[in-house]
Short mmCIF file of C-alpha atoms in Angstrom, two decimals:
data_model
loop_
_atom_site.label_atom_id
_atom_site.label_comp_id
_atom_site.label_asym_id
_atom_site.label_seq_id
_atom_site.Cartn_x
_atom_site.Cartn_y
_atom_site.Cartn_z
CA UNK O 135 0.00 0.00 0.00
CA UNK O 136 2.65 2.48 1.10
CA UNK O 137 6.33 1.98 0.52
CA UNK O 138 9.38 4.08 1.18
CA UNK O 139 12.52 3.32 -0.71
CA UNK O 140 15.98 4.54 0.41
CA UNK O 141 14.66 7.81 1.84
CA UNK O 142 17.37 10.24 2.95
CA UNK O 143 16.94 13.80 4.05
CA UNK O 144 19.66 16.33 4.68
CA UNK O 145 18.88 19.83 5.93
CA UNK O 146 21.92 22.09 5.82
CA UNK O 147 24.72 19.89 7.12
CA UNK O 148 22.42 17.74 9.23
CA UNK O 149 21.44 14.31 8.02
CA UNK O 150 17.95 13.84 9.42
CA UNK O 151 17.02 10.59 7.66
CA UNK O 152 19.45 7.98 6.32
CA UNK O 153 18.43 5.41 3.76
CA UNK O 154 15.05 4.57 5.31
CA UNK O 155 13.21 1.81 3.50
CA UNK O 156 10.01 0.21 4.70
CA UNK O 157 6.56 -0.69 3.50
CA UNK O 158 3.12 -1.02 5.01
CA UNK O 159 0.61 -3.50 3.59
CA UNK O 160 -3.07 -2.81 3.12
CA UNK O 161 -4.96 -3.28 6.37
CA UNK O 162 -1.81 -3.37 8.46
CA UNK O 163 -1.17 -1.26 11.55
CA UNK O 164 2.49 -0.43 11.96
CA UNK O 165 3.94 1.32 14.99
CA UNK O 166 6.87 3.68 14.57
CA UNK O 167 8.81 4.11 17.77
CA UNK O 168 12.18 5.45 18.82
CA UNK O 169 13.78 8.05 21.08
CA UNK O 170 13.10 11.76 20.62
CA UNK O 171 14.93 13.13 17.61
CA UNK O 172 15.14 9.78 15.85
CA UNK O 173 13.29 11.11 12.79
CA UNK O 174 9.78 9.68 13.22
CA UNK O 175 7.85 12.92 12.68
CA UNK O 176 10.27 13.95 9.92
CA UNK O 177 9.52 10.67 8.17
CA UNK O 178 5.79 11.46 8.46
CA UNK O 179 6.49 14.90 6.96
CA UNK O 180 8.22 13.21 4.02
CA UNK O 181 5.35 10.75 3.52
CA UNK O 182 2.70 13.46 3.68
CA UNK O 183 4.64 15.77 1.35
CA UNK O 184 5.67 18.60 3.68
CA UNK O 185 9.36 17.78 3.22
CA UNK O 186 10.96 16.62 0.00
CA UNK O 187 13.51 13.84 0.50
CA UNK O 188 17.07 14.45 -0.70
CA UNK O 189 17.13 10.88 -2.04
CA UNK O 190 14.61 8.08 -2.35
CA UNK O 191 11.01 7.64 -3.37
CA UNK O 192 7.57 7.33 -1.78
CA UNK O 193 5.02 5.05 -3.45
CA UNK O 194 1.30 4.84 -2.71
CA UNK O 195 -0.56 1.90 -4.29
CA UNK O 196 2.43 1.50 -6.62
CA UNK O 197 2.30 5.13 -7.78
CA UNK O 198 5.34 7.32 -7.28
CA UNK O 199 4.10 10.29 -5.23
CA UNK O 200 7.51 11.70 -4.27
CA UNK O 201 6.90 14.92 -6.20
CA UNK O 202 3.19 15.33 -5.36
CA UNK O 203 2.08 18.23 -3.15
CA UNK O 204 0.80 17.58 0.36
CA UNK O 205 -2.79 18.44 -0.58
CA UNK O 206 -2.60 16.16 -3.63
CA UNK O 207 -1.38 13.30 -1.44
CA UNK O 208 -4.26 13.94 0.95
CA UNK O 209 -6.68 13.76 -1.96
CA UNK O 210 -5.02 10.52 -3.08
CA UNK O 211 -5.86 9.00 0.31
CA UNK O 212 -3.20 9.85 2.89
CA UNK O 213 -4.68 11.25 6.10
CA UNK O 214 -2.67 12.61 8.98
CA UNK O 215 -3.16 13.41 12.65
CA UNK O 216 -0.47 15.78 13.88
CA UNK O 217 1.47 15.75 17.11
CA UNK O 218 -0.08 19.08 18.14
CA UNK O 219 -3.83 19.69 18.03
CA UNK O 220 -4.99 20.17 14.47
CA UNK O 221 -8.36 21.63 15.31
CA UNK O 222 -9.46 24.89 13.72
CA UNK O 223 -10.43 26.85 16.79
CA UNK O 224 -12.38 29.59 15.01
CA UNK O 225 -14.78 27.03 13.53
CA UNK O 226 -17.53 25.07 15.22
CA UNK O 227 -17.10 21.33 15.75
CA UNK O 228 -19.45 20.61 12.87
CA UNK O 229 -17.49 22.92 10.56
CA UNK O 230 -14.24 21.23 11.61
CA UNK O 231 -15.56 17.94 10.27
CA UNK O 232 -17.26 19.54 7.25
CA UNK O 233 -14.06 21.22 6.09
CA UNK O 234 -12.34 17.84 5.90
CA UNK O 235 -15.21 16.31 3.94
CA UNK O 236 -15.43 19.29 1.58
CA UNK O 237 -11.74 18.97 0.76
CA UNK O 238 -12.32 15.51 -0.74
CA UNK O 239 -12.21 15.14 -4.53
CA UNK O 240 -15.57 16.01 -6.11
CA UNK O 241 -16.41 12.43 -7.07
CA UNK O 242 -15.94 11.27 -3.47
CA UNK O 243 -18.07 14.12 -2.15
CA UNK O 244 -20.89 13.32 -4.53
CA UNK O 245 -20.71 9.64 -3.66
CA UNK O 246 -20.97 10.39 0.04
CA UNK O 247 -24.15 12.42 -0.25
CA UNK O 248 -25.19 14.67 2.63
CA UNK O 249 -21.96 15.91 4.21
CA UNK O 250 -23.69 17.55 7.17
CA UNK O 251 -25.24 14.21 8.05
CA UNK O 252 -21.81 12.54 7.94
CA UNK O 253 -20.40 15.36 10.08
CA UNK O 254 -23.18 14.70 12.61
CA UNK O 255 -22.42 10.98 12.62
CA UNK O 256 -18.72 11.69 13.13
CA UNK O 257 -19.43 13.84 16.15
CA UNK O 258 -21.81 11.22 17.48
CA UNK O 259 -19.13 8.56 17.12
CA UNK O 260 -16.91 10.42 19.60
CA UNK O 261 -19.76 11.63 21.82
CA UNK O 262 -19.47 15.30 20.87
CA UNK O 263 -22.73 15.76 18.98
CA UNK O 264 -24.19 17.96 21.72
CA UNK O 265 -21.34 20.45 21.14
CA UNK O 266 -21.76 20.53 17.33
CA UNK O 267 -22.45 24.27 17.11
CA UNK O 268 -19.83 25.21 19.71
CA UNK O 269 -16.48 26.76 18.73
CA UNK O 270 -13.80 24.08 18.74
CA UNK O 271 -11.47 26.34 20.76
CA UNK O 272 -13.63 25.72 23.82
CA UNK O 273 -12.97 21.94 23.91
CA UNK O 274 -10.60 20.26 26.35
CA UNK O 275 -7.31 18.83 25.04
CA UNK O 276 -8.62 15.26 25.05
CA UNK O 277 -11.82 16.22 23.25
CA UNK O 278 -9.81 18.12 20.63
CA UNK O 279 -7.68 15.05 20.04
CA UNK O 280 -10.74 12.82 19.68
CA UNK O 281 -12.39 15.25 17.28
CA UNK O 282 -9.24 15.48 15.19
CA UNK O 283 -8.84 11.72 14.96
CA UNK O 284 -12.52 11.17 14.18
CA UNK O 285 -12.40 13.90 11.51
CA UNK O 286 -9.40 12.31 9.82
CA UNK O 287 -10.82 8.82 10.08
CA UNK O 288 -14.20 9.84 8.59
CA UNK O 289 -12.63 11.65 5.66
CA UNK O 290 -12.43 8.39 3.73
CA UNK O 291 -8.67 8.12 3.50
CA UNK O 292 -6.96 4.79 2.86
CA UNK O 293 -3.70 5.40 4.72
CA UNK O 294 -3.50 7.11 8.10
CA UNK O 295 -0.42 8.65 9.67
CA UNK O 296 -1.11 9.15 13.36
CA UNK O 297 1.56 11.14 15.16
CA UNK O 298 1.28 10.48 18.90
CA UNK O 299 -2.52 10.22 18.90
CA UNK O 300 -2.68 9.60 22.64
CA UNK O 301 -0.41 12.48 23.70
CA UNK O 302 -2.15 14.54 26.39
CA UNK O 303 -5.12 12.18 26.47
CA UNK O 304 -6.58 10.53 29.61
CA UNK O 305 -6.41 6.70 29.97
CA UNK O 306 -10.14 6.44 29.24
CA UNK O 307 -9.80 8.44 26.03
CA UNK O 308 -6.65 6.47 25.12
CA UNK O 309 -8.80 3.34 25.11
CA UNK O 310 -11.33 5.15 22.91
CA UNK O 311 -8.54 6.10 20.47
CA UNK O 312 -7.34 2.48 20.41
CA UNK O 313 -10.90 1.30 19.68
CA UNK O 314 -11.18 3.80 16.81
CA UNK O 315 -7.93 2.55 15.32
CA UNK O 316 -8.96 -1.11 15.61
CA UNK O 317 -12.32 -0.25 14.05
CA UNK O 318 -10.42 1.16 11.06
CA UNK O 319 -8.33 -1.98 10.80
CA UNK O 320 -11.56 -3.96 10.43
CA UNK O 321 -12.45 -1.68 7.50
CA UNK O 322 -9.13 -2.61 5.82
CA UNK O 323 -7.45 0.75 6.35
CA UNK O 324 -3.69 1.06 6.56
CA UNK O 325 -2.23 2.85 9.59
CA UNK O 326 1.20 4.05 10.55
CA UNK O 327 1.31 5.28 14.13
CA UNK O 328 4.07 7.10 16.04
CA UNK O 329 3.81 6.52 19.79
CA UNK O 330 5.88 6.49 22.95
CA UNK O 331 3.23 4.47 24.79
CA UNK O 332 4.55 0.91 24.32
CA UNK O 333 1.52 -0.90 25.84
CA UNK O 334 -0.67 1.05 23.40
CA UNK O 335 1.60 0.05 20.50
CA UNK O 336 1.51 -3.63 21.62
CA UNK O 337 -2.28 -3.46 21.84
CA UNK O 338 -3.04 -2.04 18.40
CA UNK O 339 -0.06 -2.73 16.11
CA UNK O 340 0.69 -5.75 13.90
CA UNK O 341 4.30 -4.75 13.44
CA UNK O 342 6.73 -2.25 14.93
CA UNK O 343 9.55 -0.28 13.30
CA UNK O 344 12.14 1.15 15.68
CA UNK O 345 14.00 4.24 14.48
CA UNK O 346 17.23 5.69 15.80
CA UNK O 347 19.28 8.65 14.51
CA UNK O 348 17.35 8.80 11.27
CA UNK O 349 17.59 5.13 10.31
CA UNK O 350 15.57 1.97 10.81
CA UNK O 351 17.21 0.21 13.76
CA UNK O 352 14.88 -2.70 14.27
CA UNK O 353 11.65 -4.15 12.96
CA UNK O 354 9.41 -6.98 14.10
CA UNK O 355 6.26 -8.03 15.93
CA UNK O 356 5.45 -5.87 19.00
CA UNK O 357 6.21 -8.63 21.53
CA UNK O 358 9.53 -9.50 19.91
CA UNK O 359 10.60 -5.86 19.72
CA UNK O 360 9.53 -5.21 23.32
CA UNK O 361 11.78 -8.01 24.56
CA UNK O 362 14.73 -7.04 22.39
CA UNK O 363 17.97 -5.88 23.92
CA UNK O 364 18.42 -3.23 21.19
CA UNK O 365 15.21 -1.45 22.15
CA UNK O 366 16.24 -1.25 25.83
CA UNK O 367 19.60 0.13 24.79
CA UNK O 368 17.99 2.76 22.58
CA UNK O 369 15.68 4.01 25.30
CA UNK O 370 17.80 3.49 28.42
CA UNK O 371 21.39 3.37 27.14
CA UNK O 372 23.54 0.25 27.80
CA UNK O 373 21.53 -2.77 29.02
CA UNK O 374 22.01 -2.86 32.83
CA UNK O 375 21.65 -6.68 32.90
CA UNK O 376 24.80 -7.18 30.80
CA UNK F 681 -30.78 65.28 1.87
CA UNK F 682 -28.03 65.61 -0.68
CA UNK F 683 -25.44 65.05 2.02
CA UNK F 684 -27.07 61.76 3.02
CA UNK F 685 -27.33 60.64 -0.60
CA UNK F 686 -23.67 61.52 -1.00
CA UNK F 687 -22.76 59.45 2.06
CA UNK F 688 -24.85 56.53 0.77
CA UNK F 689 -22.99 56.65 -2.54
CA UNK F 690 -19.62 56.86 -0.80
CA UNK F 691 -20.46 53.87 1.40
CA UNK F 692 -22.06 51.77 -1.33
CA UNK F 693 -19.24 52.32 -3.80
CA UNK F 694 -16.69 51.31 -1.16
CA UNK F 695 -18.53 48.17 0.03
CA UNK F 696 -17.42 45.75 -2.75
CA UNK F 697 -13.78 46.73 -2.41
CA UNK F 698 -13.71 46.64 1.40
CA UNK F 699 -15.51 43.28 1.57
CA UNK F 700 -13.05 41.80 -0.90
CA UNK F 701 -10.21 43.08 1.23
CA UNK F 702 -11.94 41.66 4.32
CA UNK F 703 -12.08 38.23 2.67
CA UNK F 704 -8.32 38.27 2.13
CA UNK F 705 -7.04 40.14 5.16
CA UNK F 706 -9.78 39.56 7.71
CA UNK F 707 -10.84 36.00 6.91
CA UNK F 708 -7.77 34.58 5.17
CA UNK F 709 -5.21 36.42 7.37
CA UNK F 710 -3.31 37.13 4.15
CA UNK F 711 -1.28 40.28 4.68
CA UNK F 712 -2.37 41.92 1.45
CA UNK F 713 -1.47 45.57 1.87
CA UNK F 714 -1.94 46.43 -1.78
CA UNK F 715 -5.73 46.33 -2.37
CA UNK F 716 -5.59 49.84 -3.77
CA UNK F 717 -2.97 48.67 -6.25
CA UNK F 718 -5.64 46.40 -7.75
CA UNK F 719 -8.09 49.32 -7.58
CA UNK F 720 -5.71 51.51 -9.61
CA UNK F 721 -5.41 48.78 -12.23
CA UNK F 722 -9.21 48.36 -12.30
CA UNK F 723 -10.08 52.07 -12.52
CA UNK F 724 -7.52 53.02 -15.15
CA UNK F 725 -8.15 49.80 -17.09
CA UNK F 726 -11.89 50.46 -17.27
CA UNK F 727 -11.89 54.17 -18.03
CA UNK F 728 -8.91 54.44 -20.37
CA UNK F 729 -10.53 51.83 -22.62
CA UNK F 730 -14.05 53.25 -22.15
CA UNK F 731 -12.90 56.74 -23.14
CA UNK F 732 -10.81 55.46 -26.05
CA UNK F 733 -13.54 53.22 -27.50
CA UNK F 734 -16.61 55.06 -26.21
CA UNK F 735 -17.92 51.69 -25.01
CA UNK F 736 -18.55 50.74 -21.40
CA UNK F 737 -18.78 47.08 -22.39
CA UNK F 738 -15.26 47.08 -23.76
CA UNK F 739 -14.03 49.16 -20.81
CA UNK F 740 -15.46 46.78 -18.24
CA UNK F 741 -14.15 43.75 -20.18
CA UNK F 742 -10.68 45.34 -20.25
CA UNK F 743 -11.00 46.13 -16.54
CA UNK F 744 -11.94 42.53 -15.80
CA UNK F 745 -8.95 41.28 -17.76
CA UNK F 746 -6.37 43.52 -16.09
CA UNK F 747 -7.88 42.99 -12.64
CA UNK F 748 -7.70 39.21 -13.14
CA UNK F 749 -4.07 39.49 -14.14
CA UNK F 750 -3.22 41.79 -11.21
CA UNK F 751 -5.09 39.50 -8.78
CA UNK F 752 -3.34 36.41 -10.12
CA UNK F 753 -0.01 38.21 -9.74
CA UNK F 754 -0.75 39.10 -6.11
CA UNK F 755 -1.94 35.51 -5.47
CA UNK F 756 1.27 34.17 -6.95
CA UNK F 757 3.32 36.51 -4.76
CA UNK F 758 1.39 35.43 -1.67
CA UNK F 759 2.31 31.80 -2.41
CA UNK F 760 5.96 32.55 -3.10
CA UNK F 761 6.63 34.71 -0.04
CA UNK F 762 6.03 34.22 3.65
CA UNK F 763 3.27 36.28 5.29
CA UNK F 764 5.38 39.27 6.36
CA UNK F 765 7.40 39.30 3.13
CA UNK F 766 4.21 39.37 1.12
CA UNK F 767 2.91 42.27 3.23
CA UNK F 768 5.95 44.38 2.40
CA UNK F 769 5.96 43.28 -1.25
CA UNK F 770 2.28 44.14 -1.71
CA UNK F 771 2.94 47.68 -0.45
CA UNK F 772 5.81 47.91 -2.92
CA UNK F 773 3.61 46.75 -5.80
CA UNK F 774 0.88 49.24 -4.83
CA UNK F 775 3.35 52.12 -4.69
CA UNK F 776 4.94 50.96 -7.96
CA UNK F 777 1.57 51.02 -9.72
CA UNK F 778 0.81 54.44 -8.25
CA UNK F 779 4.18 55.70 -9.51
CA UNK F 780 3.39 54.41 -13.01
CA UNK F 781 0.03 56.21 -13.02
CA UNK F 782 1.58 59.44 -11.72
CA UNK F 783 4.46 59.42 -14.19
CA UNK F 784 2.99 58.03 -17.39
CA UNK F 785 1.42 61.43 -18.07
CA UNK F 786 0.86 60.90 -21.80
CA UNK F 787 -1.60 58.11 -20.98
CA UNK F 788 -2.96 58.92 -17.53
CA UNK F 789 -2.47 62.71 -17.29
CA UNK F 790 -0.39 62.01 -14.15
CA UNK F 791 -1.30 63.89 -10.99
CA UNK F 792 -4.02 65.84 -12.81
CA UNK F 793 -6.15 62.73 -13.14
CA UNK F 794 -8.68 62.05 -15.89
CA UNK F 795 -11.67 64.44 -15.94
CA UNK F 796 -15.05 64.05 -17.67
CA UNK F 797 -15.39 60.39 -16.79
CA UNK F 798 -18.50 59.11 -18.60
CA UNK F 799 -21.50 57.83 -16.66
CA UNK F 800 -23.91 54.98 -17.34
CA UNK F 801 -26.87 56.52 -19.17
CA UNK F 802 -29.34 55.54 -16.46
CA UNK F 803 -27.40 57.34 -13.70
CA UNK F 804 -28.63 60.89 -14.13
CA UNK F 805 -28.98 62.13 -10.58
CA UNK F 806 -27.35 61.49 -7.21
CA UNK F 807 -30.51 59.62 -6.20
CA UNK F 808 -30.13 57.25 -9.17
CA UNK F 809 -26.53 56.74 -8.23
CA UNK F 810 -27.36 56.08 -4.59
CA UNK F 811 -30.03 53.52 -5.51
CA UNK F 812 -27.94 51.71 -8.11
CA UNK F 813 -24.76 51.56 -6.05
CA UNK F 814 -26.76 50.38 -3.01
CA UNK F 815 -28.25 47.52 -5.04
CA UNK F 816 -24.77 46.56 -6.30
CA UNK F 817 -23.37 46.74 -2.76
CA UNK F 818 -26.25 44.68 -1.33
CA UNK F 819 -25.96 41.95 -3.97
CA UNK F 820 -22.18 41.77 -3.58
CA UNK F 821 -22.45 41.69 0.22
CA UNK F 822 -24.90 38.80 -0.01
CA UNK F 823 -22.68 36.88 -2.42
CA UNK F 824 -19.60 37.35 -0.23
CA UNK F 825 -21.56 36.49 2.91
CA UNK F 826 -22.69 33.22 1.29
CA UNK F 827 -19.15 32.46 0.15
CA UNK F 828 -17.78 33.28 3.59
CA UNK F 829 -20.24 30.95 5.33
CA UNK F 830 -19.79 28.16 2.78
CA UNK F 831 -17.07 25.60 1.97
CA UNK F 832 -14.74 28.22 0.52
CA UNK F 833 -14.85 30.36 3.68
CA UNK F 834 -14.07 27.29 5.78
CA UNK F 835 -11.09 26.42 3.60
CA UNK F 836 -9.80 29.96 3.94
CA UNK F 837 -10.16 29.84 7.74
CA UNK F 838 -8.45 26.44 7.87
CA UNK F 839 -5.47 27.71 5.87
CA UNK F 840 -5.24 30.85 7.99
CA UNK F 841 -5.36 28.90 11.24
CA UNK F 842 -2.91 26.18 10.33
CA UNK F 843 -1.63 25.76 6.83
CA UNK F 844 -0.15 22.27 7.32
CA UNK F 845 -3.25 20.83 8.92
CA UNK F 846 -5.39 22.31 6.17
CA UNK F 847 -3.17 20.90 3.44
CA UNK F 848 -3.14 17.47 5.07
CA UNK F 849 -6.93 17.44 4.72
CA UNK F 850 -6.52 18.01 0.98
CA UNK F 851 -7.11 21.78 0.83
CA UNK F 852 -5.29 23.17 -2.18
CA UNK F 853 -3.66 26.43 -1.03
CA UNK F 854 -2.80 27.82 -4.50
CA UNK F 855 -6.38 27.29 -5.68
CA UNK F 856 -7.90 28.88 -2.57
CA UNK F 857 -5.55 31.89 -2.74
CA UNK F 858 -6.22 32.43 -6.43
CA UNK F 859 -10.00 32.36 -5.95
CA UNK F 860 -9.79 34.68 -2.92
CA UNK F 861 -7.67 37.22 -4.79
CA UNK F 862 -9.94 37.04 -7.85
CA UNK F 863 -13.02 37.65 -5.68
CA UNK F 864 -11.31 40.64 -4.06
CA UNK F 865 -10.33 41.82 -7.55
CA UNK F 866 -13.95 41.66 -8.72
CA UNK F 867 -14.88 43.72 -5.65
CA UNK F 868 -12.27 46.31 -6.67
CA UNK F 869 -13.69 46.30 -10.20
CA UNK F 870 -17.25 46.92 -8.98
CA UNK F 871 -16.16 49.75 -6.70
CA UNK F 872 -14.03 51.38 -9.34
CA UNK F 873 -16.52 51.15 -12.13
CA UNK F 874 -18.83 53.29 -9.97
CA UNK F 875 -16.74 55.67 -7.87
CA UNK F 876 -15.00 57.67 -10.66
CA UNK F 877 -18.34 57.91 -12.48
CA UNK F 878 -19.87 59.53 -9.42
CA UNK F 879 -17.11 62.14 -9.23
CA UNK F 880 -16.79 62.51 -13.03
CA UNK F 881 -13.09 62.26 -12.22
CA UNK F 882 -10.45 59.54 -11.95
CA UNK F 883 -7.78 60.93 -9.66
CA UNK F 884 -4.64 59.11 -8.39
CA UNK F 885 -4.92 60.75 -4.95
CA UNK F 886 -7.93 58.48 -4.28
CA UNK F 887 -5.59 55.48 -4.43
CA UNK F 888 -2.90 56.58 -1.99
CA UNK F 889 -1.85 55.25 1.40
CA UNK F 890 -4.55 57.10 3.41
CA UNK F 891 -7.18 55.15 1.46
CA UNK F 892 -5.51 51.90 2.47
CA UNK F 893 -5.39 52.99 6.12
CA UNK F 894 -9.15 53.55 5.90
CA UNK F 895 -9.68 50.02 4.52
CA UNK F 896 -7.60 48.44 7.28
CA UNK F 897 -9.40 50.48 9.93
CA UNK F 898 -12.80 49.37 8.62
CA UNK F 899 -11.84 45.67 8.59
CA UNK F 900 -10.10 45.65 11.96
CA UNK F 901 -12.72 47.75 13.74
CA UNK F 902 -15.57 45.70 12.23
CA UNK F 903 -14.06 42.38 13.31
CA UNK F 904 -11.68 40.71 10.88
CA UNK F 905 -13.60 38.29 8.68
CA UNK F 906 -17.07 39.47 9.65
CA UNK F 907 -19.12 40.72 6.69
CA UNK F 908 -21.76 42.29 8.92
CA UNK F 909 -19.15 43.85 11.20
CA UNK F 910 -17.30 45.36 8.25
CA UNK F 911 -20.49 46.82 6.80
CA UNK F 912 -21.40 48.41 10.13
CA UNK F 913 -17.90 49.72 10.67
CA UNK F 914 -17.78 51.11 7.10
CA UNK F 915 -21.06 52.96 7.66
CA UNK F 916 -19.95 54.50 10.98
CA UNK F 917 -16.45 55.40 9.81
CA UNK F 918 -17.77 56.88 6.54
CA UNK F 919 -20.15 59.12 8.49
CA UNK F 920 -17.23 60.15 10.69
CA UNK F 921 -14.94 60.79 7.71
CA UNK F 922 -17.49 62.78 5.72
CA UNK F 923 -18.85 64.51 8.81
CA UNK F 924 -15.41 65.93 9.59
CA UNK F 925 -15.78 68.09 6.48
CA UNK F 926 -18.22 70.26 8.42
CA UNK F 927 -15.64 71.22 11.03
CA UNK F 928 -14.62 74.81 10.30
CA UNK F 929 -10.93 74.25 9.74
CA UNK F 930 -8.47 74.95 6.97
CA UNK F 931 -8.10 71.94 4.59
CA UNK F 932 -4.35 71.75 5.28
CA UNK F 933 -5.12 71.11 8.96
CA UNK F 934 -8.23 69.00 8.48
CA UNK F 935 -6.50 66.50 6.17
CA UNK F 936 -3.70 65.57 8.60
CA UNK F 937 -6.16 65.69 11.51
CA UNK F 938 -8.35 63.14 9.78
CA UNK F 939 -5.34 60.86 9.22
CA UNK F 940 -4.34 61.16 12.89
CA UNK F 941 -7.89 60.36 13.99
CA UNK F 942 -8.09 57.28 11.77
CA UNK F 943 -4.60 56.25 12.86
CA UNK F 944 -5.77 56.43 16.47
CA UNK F 945 -8.91 54.39 15.74
CA UNK F 946 -6.76 51.83 13.92
CA UNK F 947 -4.35 51.65 16.86
CA UNK F 948 -7.15 50.99 19.33
CA UNK F 949 -8.88 48.49 17.01
CA UNK F 950 -5.66 46.54 16.40
CA UNK F 951 -4.91 46.50 20.12
CA UNK F 952 -8.38 45.21 20.98
CA UNK F 953 -8.52 42.65 18.18
CA UNK F 954 -4.94 41.46 18.06
CA UNK F 955 -5.99 37.85 18.77
CA UNK F 956 -8.17 37.75 15.67
CA UNK F 957 -5.88 39.66 13.37
CA UNK F 958 -2.72 37.67 13.01
CA UNK F 959 -2.18 34.10 11.84
CA UNK F 960 -1.67 31.68 14.68
CA UNK F 961 1.86 30.39 14.37
CA UNK F 962 2.19 26.79 15.46
CA UNK F 963 4.89 24.22 14.92
CA UNK F 964 4.34 20.65 13.83
#
């Protein structure tokens, strides 16, 4: 579904990404973990078209999208939830969902029918329908996160890039986010998720990619990666048991 | 009575231009400081061709063409430069266009302006003018209000609030900017097809920096992005501006006094509305 081939990115004299290659199959949930500064969000920026790689290519459904703009990639089916809150505070909750639906290609919009109805259903899905006409700026952090995820998920994308979706979210809402992600998996959607919460990653992901200093350090099933010596060394330095 | 009709004409002929500027600056948070540059292009484009060909149809068609080109140029600049850079560049373009008009005397008569501007045949009296320009202003206000409340307005807000988030939803920034600038350009065209007709004169002093300060004051005081707020603010500030003419003072004192007064209003309005005025910078 999504494949990255030999992606490198150099900004000034700093090598941010080094020869990153990986792929995500349709319907797979892949966790992207690693210490701060390992290049996870930068890799998301490359996939979603906000940064152009110095070398390498990005393919979506076999199509080379390396030179496509970020909005074009979104229209081709890549959705993203950012690390910070991506809610438009000057708009109401309903408008926040509508704007995502209205940005879809015309054929998709026509196929979906009444967009306001879908916006209502989206808000209902995350229990915010009673706040539909309220400005989004008045929501709590957790509610903003839920609204953002629901908005992205309902916009009919095929591939989702979720950058720390549970950051600043209570344990109860974290479970709700996990349920939303698993619901998408059932619909055959492809998800790449950056997280520091390892139990969350183990719960929702089929596979984990560990990044360190801009390169892929390790890849495998969540349980295997969790037990690996390399992961402990990356997060805590030298393994104290050795 | 005549004074009120005059005020109505002044307000109604300014409405399309100010609302177009509000769409860009107030709603889109695009630091376009050259709306009067587009107005210069519109006014001279329309009336130079109208006078040369004796045809309003050709004049308006020429105006539409040059306004579209000028708007597309400003849109392109807004995409190429960051917000502050575009602000400075748009002032430079406005002043450049003003300098061309002032110095290309063989075509524009320079600082003397172009007198005997022709009028539409059905605009005989000030009352006719007031009625017609009010209808134009009302229709344009309704159209822009609908656009503002619709999908396009939401896309503009999304881009102004957070460009990356908006793009990641699939919002095409170049397309949205181009449409916004073209709409503002059409507003400038409507205002400038009427205003010089009313005065029978096309004068470059109407397109100087004080005019821009008035536009900014109207948008900021009315609530950036709000169509209703801008209309209300335009009405009140126009009454204030025209009412100052009745103060028994020499014109060389009254002119600067008016600028100081509007500068003060702008200062207070910017201070009170600073949260709504500037793009919210966030990192990703």
